[in-house]
mmCIF file of C-alpha atoms in Angstrom:
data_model
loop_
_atom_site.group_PDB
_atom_site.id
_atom_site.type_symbol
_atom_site.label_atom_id
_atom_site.label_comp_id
_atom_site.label_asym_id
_atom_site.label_seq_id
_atom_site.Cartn_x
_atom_site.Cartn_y
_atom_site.Cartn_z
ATOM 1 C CA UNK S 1 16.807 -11.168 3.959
ATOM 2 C CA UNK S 2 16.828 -8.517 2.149
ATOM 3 C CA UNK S 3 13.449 -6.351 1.285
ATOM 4 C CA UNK S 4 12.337 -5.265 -1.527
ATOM 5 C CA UNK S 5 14.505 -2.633 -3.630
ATOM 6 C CA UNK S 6 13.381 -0.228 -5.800
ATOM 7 C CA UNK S 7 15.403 2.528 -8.117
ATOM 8 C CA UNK S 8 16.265 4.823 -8.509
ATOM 9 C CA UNK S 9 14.908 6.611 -5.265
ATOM 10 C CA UNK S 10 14.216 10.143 -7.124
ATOM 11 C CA UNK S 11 13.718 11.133 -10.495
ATOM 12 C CA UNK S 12 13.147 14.594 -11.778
ATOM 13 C CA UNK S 13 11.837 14.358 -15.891
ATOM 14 C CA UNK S 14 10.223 16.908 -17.922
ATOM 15 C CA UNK S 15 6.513 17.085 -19.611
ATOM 16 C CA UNK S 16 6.641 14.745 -22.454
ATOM 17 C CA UNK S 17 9.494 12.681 -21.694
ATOM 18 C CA UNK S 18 9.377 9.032 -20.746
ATOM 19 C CA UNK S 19 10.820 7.212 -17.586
ATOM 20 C CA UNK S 20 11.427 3.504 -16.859
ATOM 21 C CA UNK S 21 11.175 2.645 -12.724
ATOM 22 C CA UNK S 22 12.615 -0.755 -11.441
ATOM 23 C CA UNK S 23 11.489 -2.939 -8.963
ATOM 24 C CA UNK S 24 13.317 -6.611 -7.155
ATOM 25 C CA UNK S 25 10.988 -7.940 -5.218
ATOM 26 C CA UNK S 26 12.024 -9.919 -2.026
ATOM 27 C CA UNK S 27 13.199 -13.587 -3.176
ATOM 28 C CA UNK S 28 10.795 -16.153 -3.715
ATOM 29 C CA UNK S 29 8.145 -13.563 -4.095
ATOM 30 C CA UNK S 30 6.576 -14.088 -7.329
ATOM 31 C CA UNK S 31 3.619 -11.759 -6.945
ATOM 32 C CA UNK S 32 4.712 -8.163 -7.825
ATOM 33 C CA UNK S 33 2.395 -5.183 -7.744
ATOM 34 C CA UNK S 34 2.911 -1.004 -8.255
ATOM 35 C CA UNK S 35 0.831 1.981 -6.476
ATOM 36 C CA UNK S 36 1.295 5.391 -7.262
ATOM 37 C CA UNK S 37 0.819 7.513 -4.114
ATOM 38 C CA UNK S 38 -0.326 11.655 -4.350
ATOM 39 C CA UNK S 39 -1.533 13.202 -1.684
ATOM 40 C CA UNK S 40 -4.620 14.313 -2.441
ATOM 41 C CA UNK S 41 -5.588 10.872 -3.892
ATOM 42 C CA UNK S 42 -3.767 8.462 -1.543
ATOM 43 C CA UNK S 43 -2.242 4.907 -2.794
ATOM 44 C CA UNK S 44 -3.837 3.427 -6.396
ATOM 45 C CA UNK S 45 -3.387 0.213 -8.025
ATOM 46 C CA UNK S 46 -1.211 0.365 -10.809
ATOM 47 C CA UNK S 47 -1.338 -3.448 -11.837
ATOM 48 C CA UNK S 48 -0.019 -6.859 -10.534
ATOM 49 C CA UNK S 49 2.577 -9.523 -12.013
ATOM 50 C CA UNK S 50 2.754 -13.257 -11.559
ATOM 51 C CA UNK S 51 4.921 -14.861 -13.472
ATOM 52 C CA UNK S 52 5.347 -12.370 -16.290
ATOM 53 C CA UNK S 53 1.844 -12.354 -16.638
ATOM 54 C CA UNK S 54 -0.304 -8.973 -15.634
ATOM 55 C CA UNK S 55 -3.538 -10.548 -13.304
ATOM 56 C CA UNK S 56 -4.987 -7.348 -12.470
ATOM 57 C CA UNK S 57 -4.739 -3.427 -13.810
ATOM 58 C CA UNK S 58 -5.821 -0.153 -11.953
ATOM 59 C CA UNK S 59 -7.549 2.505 -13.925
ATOM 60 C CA UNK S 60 -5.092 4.461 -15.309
ATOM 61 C CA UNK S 61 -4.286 5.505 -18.998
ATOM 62 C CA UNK S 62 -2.422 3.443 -21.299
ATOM 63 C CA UNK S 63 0.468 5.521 -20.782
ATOM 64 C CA UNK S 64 1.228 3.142 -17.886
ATOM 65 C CA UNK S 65 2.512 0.259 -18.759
ATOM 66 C CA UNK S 66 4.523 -2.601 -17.149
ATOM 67 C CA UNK S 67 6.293 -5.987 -17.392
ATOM 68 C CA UNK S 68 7.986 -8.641 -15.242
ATOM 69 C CA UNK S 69 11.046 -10.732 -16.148
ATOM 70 C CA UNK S 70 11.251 -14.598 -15.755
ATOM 71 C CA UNK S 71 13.391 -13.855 -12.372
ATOM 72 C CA UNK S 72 10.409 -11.786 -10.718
ATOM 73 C CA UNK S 73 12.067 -8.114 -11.422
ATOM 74 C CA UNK S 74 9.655 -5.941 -12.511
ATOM 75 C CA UNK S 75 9.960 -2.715 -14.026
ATOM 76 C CA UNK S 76 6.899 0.500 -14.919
ATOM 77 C CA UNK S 77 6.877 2.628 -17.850
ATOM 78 C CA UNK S 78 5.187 5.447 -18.140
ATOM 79 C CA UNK S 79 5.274 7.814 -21.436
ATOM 80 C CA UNK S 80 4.384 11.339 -22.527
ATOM 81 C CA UNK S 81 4.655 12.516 -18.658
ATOM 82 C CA UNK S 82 2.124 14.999 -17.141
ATOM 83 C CA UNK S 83 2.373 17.269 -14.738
ATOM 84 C CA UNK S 84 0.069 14.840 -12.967
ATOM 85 C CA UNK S 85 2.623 12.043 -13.059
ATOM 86 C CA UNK S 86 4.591 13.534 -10.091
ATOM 87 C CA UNK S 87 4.075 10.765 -7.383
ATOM 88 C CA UNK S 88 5.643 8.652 -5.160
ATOM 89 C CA UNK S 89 5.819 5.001 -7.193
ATOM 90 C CA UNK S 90 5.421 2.056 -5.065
ATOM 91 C CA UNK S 91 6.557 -1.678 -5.554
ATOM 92 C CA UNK S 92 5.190 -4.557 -3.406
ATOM 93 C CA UNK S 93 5.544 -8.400 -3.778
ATOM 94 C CA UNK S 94 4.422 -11.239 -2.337
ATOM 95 C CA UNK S 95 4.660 -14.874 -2.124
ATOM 96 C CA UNK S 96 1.731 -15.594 -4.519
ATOM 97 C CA UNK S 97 -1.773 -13.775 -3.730
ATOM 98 C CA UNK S 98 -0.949 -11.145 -1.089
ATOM 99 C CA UNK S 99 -3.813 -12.485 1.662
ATOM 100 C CA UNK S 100 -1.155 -12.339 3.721
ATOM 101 C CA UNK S 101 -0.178 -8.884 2.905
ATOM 102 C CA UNK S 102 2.399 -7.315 0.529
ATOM 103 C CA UNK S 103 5.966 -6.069 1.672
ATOM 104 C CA UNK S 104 6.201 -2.707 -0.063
ATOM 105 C CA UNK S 105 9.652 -0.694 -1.374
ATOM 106 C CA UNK S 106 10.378 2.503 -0.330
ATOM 107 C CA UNK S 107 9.382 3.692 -3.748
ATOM 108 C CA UNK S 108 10.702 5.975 -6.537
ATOM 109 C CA UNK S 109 9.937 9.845 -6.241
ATOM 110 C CA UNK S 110 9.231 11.183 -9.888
ATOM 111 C CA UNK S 111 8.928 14.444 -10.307
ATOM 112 C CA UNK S 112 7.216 16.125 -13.681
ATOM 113 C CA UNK S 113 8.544 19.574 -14.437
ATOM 114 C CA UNK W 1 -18.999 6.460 -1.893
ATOM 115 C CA UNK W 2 -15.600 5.466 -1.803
ATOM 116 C CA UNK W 3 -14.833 1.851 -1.213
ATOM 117 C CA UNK W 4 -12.882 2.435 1.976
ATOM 118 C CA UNK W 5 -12.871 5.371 4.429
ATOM 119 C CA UNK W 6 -10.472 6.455 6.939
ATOM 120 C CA UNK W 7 -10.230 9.087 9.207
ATOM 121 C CA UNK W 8 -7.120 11.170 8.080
ATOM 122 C CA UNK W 9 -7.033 13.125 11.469
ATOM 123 C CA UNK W 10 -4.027 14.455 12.716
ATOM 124 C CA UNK W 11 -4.473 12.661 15.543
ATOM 125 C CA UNK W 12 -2.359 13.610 18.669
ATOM 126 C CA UNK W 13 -2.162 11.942 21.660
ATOM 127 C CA UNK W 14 0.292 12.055 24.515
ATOM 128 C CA UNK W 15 2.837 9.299 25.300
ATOM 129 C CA UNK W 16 1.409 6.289 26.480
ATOM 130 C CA UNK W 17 -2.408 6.381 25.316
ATOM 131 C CA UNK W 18 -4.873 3.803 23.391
ATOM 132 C CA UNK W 19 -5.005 5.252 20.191
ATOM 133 C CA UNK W 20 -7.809 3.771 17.751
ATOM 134 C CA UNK W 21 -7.797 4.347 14.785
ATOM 135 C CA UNK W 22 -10.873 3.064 12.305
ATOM 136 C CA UNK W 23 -11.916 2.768 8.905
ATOM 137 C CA UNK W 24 -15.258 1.698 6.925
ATOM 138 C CA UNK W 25 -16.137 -0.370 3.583
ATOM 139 C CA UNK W 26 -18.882 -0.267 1.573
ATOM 140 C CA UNK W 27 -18.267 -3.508 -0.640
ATOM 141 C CA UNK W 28 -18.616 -6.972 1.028
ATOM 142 C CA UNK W 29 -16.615 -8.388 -1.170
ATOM 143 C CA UNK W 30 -13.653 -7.546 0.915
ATOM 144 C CA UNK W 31 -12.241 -10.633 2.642
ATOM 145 C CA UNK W 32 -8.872 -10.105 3.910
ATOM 146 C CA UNK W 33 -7.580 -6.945 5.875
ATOM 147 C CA UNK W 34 -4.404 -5.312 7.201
ATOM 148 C CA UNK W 35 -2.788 -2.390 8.606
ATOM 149 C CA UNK W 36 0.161 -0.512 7.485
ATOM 150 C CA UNK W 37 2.002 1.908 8.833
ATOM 151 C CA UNK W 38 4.014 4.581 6.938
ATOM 152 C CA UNK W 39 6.848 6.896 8.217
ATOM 153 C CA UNK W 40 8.039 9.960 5.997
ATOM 154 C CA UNK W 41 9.922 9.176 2.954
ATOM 155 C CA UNK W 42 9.375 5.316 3.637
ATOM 156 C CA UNK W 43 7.032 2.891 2.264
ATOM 157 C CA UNK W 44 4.063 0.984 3.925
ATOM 158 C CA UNK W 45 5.254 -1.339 5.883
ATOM 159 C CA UNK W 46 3.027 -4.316 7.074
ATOM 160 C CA UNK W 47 1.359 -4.220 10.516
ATOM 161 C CA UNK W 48 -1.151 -6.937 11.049
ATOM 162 C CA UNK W 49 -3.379 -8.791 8.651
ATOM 163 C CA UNK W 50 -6.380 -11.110 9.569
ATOM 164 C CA UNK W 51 -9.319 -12.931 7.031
ATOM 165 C CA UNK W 52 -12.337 -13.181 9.906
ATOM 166 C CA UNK W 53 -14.183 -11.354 12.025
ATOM 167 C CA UNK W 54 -12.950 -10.693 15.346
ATOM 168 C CA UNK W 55 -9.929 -9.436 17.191
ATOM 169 C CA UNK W 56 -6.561 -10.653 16.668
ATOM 170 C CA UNK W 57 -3.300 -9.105 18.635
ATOM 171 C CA UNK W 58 0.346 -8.493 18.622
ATOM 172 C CA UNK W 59 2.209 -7.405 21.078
ATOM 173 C CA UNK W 60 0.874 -3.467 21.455
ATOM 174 C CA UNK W 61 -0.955 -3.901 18.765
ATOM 175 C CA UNK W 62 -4.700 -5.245 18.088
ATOM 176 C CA UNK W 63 -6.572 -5.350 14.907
ATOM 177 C CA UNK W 64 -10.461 -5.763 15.405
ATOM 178 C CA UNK W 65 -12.657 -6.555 12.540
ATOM 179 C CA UNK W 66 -16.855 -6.628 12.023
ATOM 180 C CA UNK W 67 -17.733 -7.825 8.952
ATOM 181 C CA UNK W 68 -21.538 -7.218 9.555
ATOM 182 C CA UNK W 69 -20.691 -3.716 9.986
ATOM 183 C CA UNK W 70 -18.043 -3.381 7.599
ATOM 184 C CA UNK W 71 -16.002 -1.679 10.324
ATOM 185 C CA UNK W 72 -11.967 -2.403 10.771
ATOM 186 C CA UNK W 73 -10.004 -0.769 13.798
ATOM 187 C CA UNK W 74 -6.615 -1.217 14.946
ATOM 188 C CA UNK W 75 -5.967 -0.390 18.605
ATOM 189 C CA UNK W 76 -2.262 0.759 19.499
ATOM 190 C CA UNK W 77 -1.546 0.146 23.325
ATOM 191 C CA UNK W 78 0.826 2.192 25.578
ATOM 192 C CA UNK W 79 1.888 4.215 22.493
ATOM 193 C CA UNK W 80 4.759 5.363 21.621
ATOM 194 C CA UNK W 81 6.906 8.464 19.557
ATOM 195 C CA UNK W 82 8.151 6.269 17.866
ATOM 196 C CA UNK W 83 4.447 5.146 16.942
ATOM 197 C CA UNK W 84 4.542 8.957 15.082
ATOM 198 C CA UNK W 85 3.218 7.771 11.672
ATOM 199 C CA UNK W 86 0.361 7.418 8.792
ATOM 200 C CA UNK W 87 -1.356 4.264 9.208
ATOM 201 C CA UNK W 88 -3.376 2.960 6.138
ATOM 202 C CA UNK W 89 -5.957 0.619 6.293
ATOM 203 C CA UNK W 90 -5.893 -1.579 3.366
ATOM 204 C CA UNK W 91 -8.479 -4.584 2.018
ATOM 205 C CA UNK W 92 -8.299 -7.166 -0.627
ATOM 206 C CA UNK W 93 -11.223 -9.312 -2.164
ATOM 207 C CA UNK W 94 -11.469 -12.594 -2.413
ATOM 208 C CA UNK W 95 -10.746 -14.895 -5.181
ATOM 209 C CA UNK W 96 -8.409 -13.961 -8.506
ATOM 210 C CA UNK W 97 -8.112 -10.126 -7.165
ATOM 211 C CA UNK W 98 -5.029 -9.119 -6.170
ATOM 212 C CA UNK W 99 -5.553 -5.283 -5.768
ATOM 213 C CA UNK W 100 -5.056 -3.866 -2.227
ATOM 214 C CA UNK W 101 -7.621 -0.988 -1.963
ATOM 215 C CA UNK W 102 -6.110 1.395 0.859
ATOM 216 C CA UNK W 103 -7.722 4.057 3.151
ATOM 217 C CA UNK W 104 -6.248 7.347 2.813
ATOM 218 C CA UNK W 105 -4.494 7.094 5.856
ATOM 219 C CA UNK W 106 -4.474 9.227 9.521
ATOM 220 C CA UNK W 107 -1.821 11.073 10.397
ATOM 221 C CA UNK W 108 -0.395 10.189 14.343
ATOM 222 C CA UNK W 109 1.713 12.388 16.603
ATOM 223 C CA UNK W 110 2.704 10.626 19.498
ATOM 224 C CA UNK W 111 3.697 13.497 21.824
ATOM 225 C CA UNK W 112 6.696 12.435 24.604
#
Protein backbone atom coordinates (compact mmCIF):
# COMPACT_ATOMS: atom_id res chain seq x y z
CA UNK A 1 0.00 0.00 0.00
CA UNK A 2 1.65 2.64 -0.78
CA UNK A 3 2.08 5.86 1.74
CA UNK A 4 1.62 8.99 1.21
CA UNK A 5 3.86 10.89 -1.52
CA UNK A 6 4.78 14.19 -1.57
CA UNK A 7 7.00 16.37 -4.28
CA UNK A 8 9.13 17.41 -5.01
CA UNK A 9 11.42 16.45 -1.94
CA UNK A 10 13.57 19.88 -2.08
CA UNK A 11 13.03 23.11 -3.44
CA UNK A 12 15.37 26.02 -3.36
CA UNK A 13 13.22 29.57 -4.56
CA UNK A 14 14.16 33.06 -4.12
CA UNK A 15 12.45 36.07 -1.95
CA UNK A 16 9.42 37.00 -3.83
CA UNK A 17 8.86 34.15 -5.96
CA UNK A 18 6.00 31.71 -5.66
CA UNK A 19 6.06 27.81 -5.28
CA UNK A 20 3.31 25.18 -5.71
CA UNK A 21 4.00 21.77 -3.30
CA UNK A 22 2.00 18.51 -4.08
CA UNK A 23 0.63 16.08 -1.98
CA UNK A 24 -1.28 12.12 -2.82
CA UNK A 25 -2.51 11.05 0.06
CA UNK A 26 -2.71 7.23 0.78
CA UNK A 27 -5.92 5.78 -1.15
CA UNK A 28 -9.15 6.00 0.33
CA UNK A 29 -7.93 8.73 2.55
CA UNK A 30 -10.10 11.60 2.02
CA UNK A 31 -8.92 13.77 4.89
CA UNK A 32 -5.76 15.70 3.82
CA UNK A 33 -3.92 18.13 6.05
CA UNK A 34 -0.30 20.32 5.70
CA UNK A 35 2.24 21.37 8.67
CA UNK A 36 5.07 23.42 8.15
CA UNK A 37 7.91 22.31 10.47
CA UNK A 38 11.04 25.02 11.65
CA UNK A 39 12.95 24.31 14.26
CA UNK A 40 12.60 26.80 16.50
CA UNK A 41 8.76 26.64 16.20
CA UNK A 42 8.14 22.89 15.77
CA UNK A 43 5.10 21.41 13.51
CA UNK A 44 1.97 24.10 12.72
CA UNK A 45 -1.27 23.55 11.16
CA UNK A 46 -1.43 24.74 7.84
CA UNK A 47 -5.16 23.71 7.04
CA UNK A 48 -7.20 20.48 6.37
CA UNK A 49 -9.19 19.13 3.16
CA UNK A 50 -12.20 16.88 2.94
CA UNK A 51 -13.57 16.57 -0.05
CA UNK A 52 -12.30 19.71 -1.74
CA UNK A 53 -13.58 21.54 0.98
CA UNK A 54 -11.00 23.40 3.61
CA UNK A 55 -12.60 22.32 7.44
CA UNK A 56 -10.00 23.91 9.38
CA UNK A 57 -7.00 26.72 8.78
CA UNK A 58 -3.84 27.40 10.99
CA UNK A 59 -2.83 30.95 11.57
CA UNK A 60 -0.82 31.85 8.94
CA UNK A 61 -1.00 34.77 6.33
CA UNK A 62 -3.01 34.66 3.34
CA UNK A 63 -0.04 34.00 1.41
CA UNK A 64 -0.79 30.32 2.16
CA UNK A 65 -3.19 29.00 0.36
CA UNK A 66 -4.41 25.49 -0.67
CA UNK A 67 -6.84 23.23 -2.57
CA UNK A 68 -7.79 19.57 -3.03
CA UNK A 69 -8.92 17.86 -6.25
CA UNK A 70 -12.06 15.59 -6.54
CA UNK A 71 -9.46 12.46 -6.39
CA UNK A 72 -8.05 13.56 -2.82
CA UNK A 73 -4.57 15.14 -4.27
CA UNK A 74 -3.89 18.10 -2.67
CA UNK A 75 -1.54 20.67 -3.48
CA UNK A 76 -0.10 24.28 -1.14
CA UNK A 77 0.66 27.52 -2.55
CA UNK A 78 2.44 29.87 -1.06
CA UNK A 79 3.32 33.46 -2.74
CA UNK A 80 5.68 36.40 -2.29
CA UNK A 81 8.21 33.95 -0.29
CA UNK A 82 10.07 35.15 2.87
CA UNK A 83 13.01 34.35 4.18
CA UNK A 84 10.78 32.86 6.86
CA UNK A 85 9.17 30.43 4.44
CA UNK A 86 12.21 28.05 4.57
CA UNK A 87 10.62 24.90 6.25
CA UNK A 88 10.13 21.50 5.99
CA UNK A 89 6.27 21.16 4.40
CA UNK A 90 4.36 18.30 5.64
CA UNK A 91 1.32 16.34 4.10
CA UNK A 92 -0.85 13.93 6.17
CA UNK A 93 -4.20 12.18 5.33
CA UNK A 94 -6.51 10.21 6.81
CA UNK A 95 -9.51 8.17 6.41
CA UNK A 96 -12.00 10.92 7.46
CA UNK A 97 -11.30 12.78 10.96
CA UNK A 98 -7.77 11.71 11.96
CA UNK A 99 -8.89 10.27 15.74
CA UNK A 100 -7.12 7.61 14.68
CA UNK A 101 -4.09 9.48 13.72
CA UNK A 102 -2.74 10.88 10.41
CA UNK A 103 -0.04 9.04 8.19
CA UNK A 104 2.32 11.88 7.33
CA UNK A 105 4.74 12.31 3.92
CA UNK A 106 8.15 12.76 4.18
CA UNK A 107 7.59 16.35 3.23
CA UNK A 108 8.99 18.97 0.79
CA UNK A 109 12.21 20.98 1.93
CA UNK A 110 11.80 24.68 0.63
CA UNK A 111 14.37 26.72 0.93
CA UNK A 112 14.02 30.84 0.65
CA UNK A 113 17.18 32.50 -0.57
CA UNK B 1 1.17 28.96 28.05
CA UNK B 2 1.48 26.90 25.19
CA UNK B 3 -1.18 24.35 24.56
CA UNK B 4 1.14 21.37 24.75
CA UNK B 5 4.60 20.96 26.35
CA UNK B 6 7.26 18.53 25.83
CA UNK B 7 10.46 18.01 27.11
CA UNK B 8 12.89 18.49 24.09
CA UNK B 9 15.86 16.86 26.06
CA UNK B 10 18.48 15.24 24.37
CA UNK B 11 17.81 12.44 26.13
CA UNK B 12 20.48 9.61 26.18
CA UNK B 13 20.20 6.47 27.52
CA UNK B 14 22.16 3.29 27.07
CA UNK B 15 20.91 0.22 25.14
CA UNK B 16 18.25 -1.50 26.71
CA UNK B 17 16.63 1.12 29.25
CA UNK B 18 12.86 2.40 30.01
CA UNK B 19 12.90 5.57 28.49
CA UNK B 20 9.78 7.93 29.34
CA UNK B 21 9.20 10.43 27.75
CA UNK B 22 6.15 13.03 28.82
CA UNK B 23 4.30 15.90 27.79
CA UNK B 24 1.52 18.36 29.38
CA UNK B 25 -1.79 20.24 28.09
CA UNK B 26 -3.36 23.03 29.27
CA UNK B 27 -6.78 22.83 27.26
CA UNK B 28 -9.29 20.04 28.16
CA UNK B 29 -10.65 20.11 25.17
CA UNK B 30 -8.17 17.63 23.93
CA UNK B 31 -9.74 14.20 23.44
CA UNK B 32 -7.69 12.00 21.38
CA UNK B 33 -3.80 11.50 21.67
CA UNK B 34 -0.83 9.89 19.91
CA UNK B 35 2.76 9.54 19.60
CA UNK B 36 4.97 9.98 16.70
CA UNK B 37 8.18 9.33 16.12
CA UNK B 38 10.48 11.16 13.64
CA UNK B 39 13.91 10.07 12.20
CA UNK B 40 16.15 12.70 10.26
CA UNK B 41 14.99 13.76 6.95
CA UNK B 42 11.71 11.61 7.44
CA UNK B 43 8.31 12.50 8.42
CA UNK B 44 6.27 11.64 11.63
CA UNK B 45 5.37 8.51 11.51
CA UNK B 46 2.48 7.15 13.76
CA UNK B 47 3.26 5.36 17.04
CA UNK B 48 0.26 4.76 19.18
CA UNK B 49 -2.97 6.64 19.55
CA UNK B 50 -5.66 6.16 22.34
CA UNK B 51 -9.15 8.48 23.23
CA UNK B 52 -9.33 7.55 27.29
CA UNK B 53 -7.58 7.68 30.15
CA UNK B 54 -5.38 4.96 31.01
CA UNK B 55 -2.60 2.84 29.63
CA UNK B 56 -2.72 1.14 26.44
CA UNK B 57 0.44 -1.04 24.95
CA UNK B 58 2.18 -2.35 21.97
CA UNK B 59 4.65 -4.49 21.87
CA UNK B 60 7.76 -2.26 23.54
CA UNK B 61 5.79 0.36 23.53
CA UNK B 62 3.12 1.88 26.15
CA UNK B 63 1.24 5.05 25.95
CA UNK B 64 -0.24 6.21 29.41
CA UNK B 65 -2.71 8.95 29.59
CA UNK B 66 -4.37 11.18 32.78
CA UNK B 67 -6.83 13.29 31.72
CA UNK B 68 -7.36 14.83 35.26
CA UNK B 69 -3.87 15.84 35.10
CA UNK B 70 -3.57 16.61 31.62
CA UNK B 71 -0.41 14.49 31.57
CA UNK B 72 0.47 12.00 28.41
CA UNK B 73 3.66 9.65 28.59
CA UNK B 74 4.82 7.06 26.37
CA UNK B 75 7.10 4.43 27.92
CA UNK B 76 9.66 2.67 25.43
CA UNK B 77 10.77 -0.82 26.89
CA UNK B 78 14.17 -2.57 26.34
CA UNK B 79 15.15 0.26 23.94
CA UNK B 80 16.79 0.20 21.18
CA UNK B 81 19.44 2.30 18.53
CA UNK B 82 17.34 1.94 16.37
CA UNK B 83 14.78 3.74 18.84
CA UNK B 84 17.44 6.96 18.07
CA UNK B 85 14.72 9.52 17.19
CA UNK B 86 12.40 12.79 17.94
CA UNK B 87 9.24 11.70 19.32
CA UNK B 88 6.31 14.27 19.19
CA UNK B 89 3.47 14.16 21.22
CA UNK B 90 0.51 15.25 19.36
CA UNK B 91 -3.46 15.94 20.50
CA UNK B 92 -6.61 16.59 18.67
CA UNK B 93 -10.02 18.00 20.06
CA UNK B 94 -13.04 16.69 19.84
CA UNK B 95 -15.81 17.32 17.51
CA UNK B 96 -15.43 19.23 13.83
CA UNK B 97 -11.51 19.96 14.65
CA UNK B 98 -9.24 18.33 12.73
CA UNK B 99 -5.94 20.14 13.72
CA UNK B 100 -3.25 17.95 15.38
CA UNK B 101 -1.51 20.31 17.91
CA UNK B 102 2.10 18.68 18.42
CA UNK B 103 4.71 18.98 21.25
CA UNK B 104 7.94 20.18 20.13
CA UNK B 105 9.42 16.99 20.33
CA UNK B 106 12.62 15.28 22.52
CA UNK B 107 15.43 14.34 20.96
CA UNK B 108 16.59 10.31 21.87
CA UNK B 109 20.03 8.75 21.56
CA UNK B 110 19.89 5.28 22.18
CA UNK B 111 23.57 4.49 22.88
CA UNK B 112 24.67 0.55 21.83
Amino acid sequence: KAGVTQTPRYLIKTRGQQVTLSCSPISGHRSVSWYQQTPGQGLQFLFEYFSETQRNKGNFPGRFSGRQFSNSRSEMNVSTLELGDSALYLCASSLESGVFGYTFGSGTRLTVV
Amino acid sequence: QKEVEQDPGPLSVPEGAIVSLNCTYSNSAFQYFMWYRQYSRKGPELLMYTYSSGNKEDGRFTAQVDKSSKYISLFIRDSQPSDSATYLCAMLRGGSNYKLTFGKGTLLTVNP
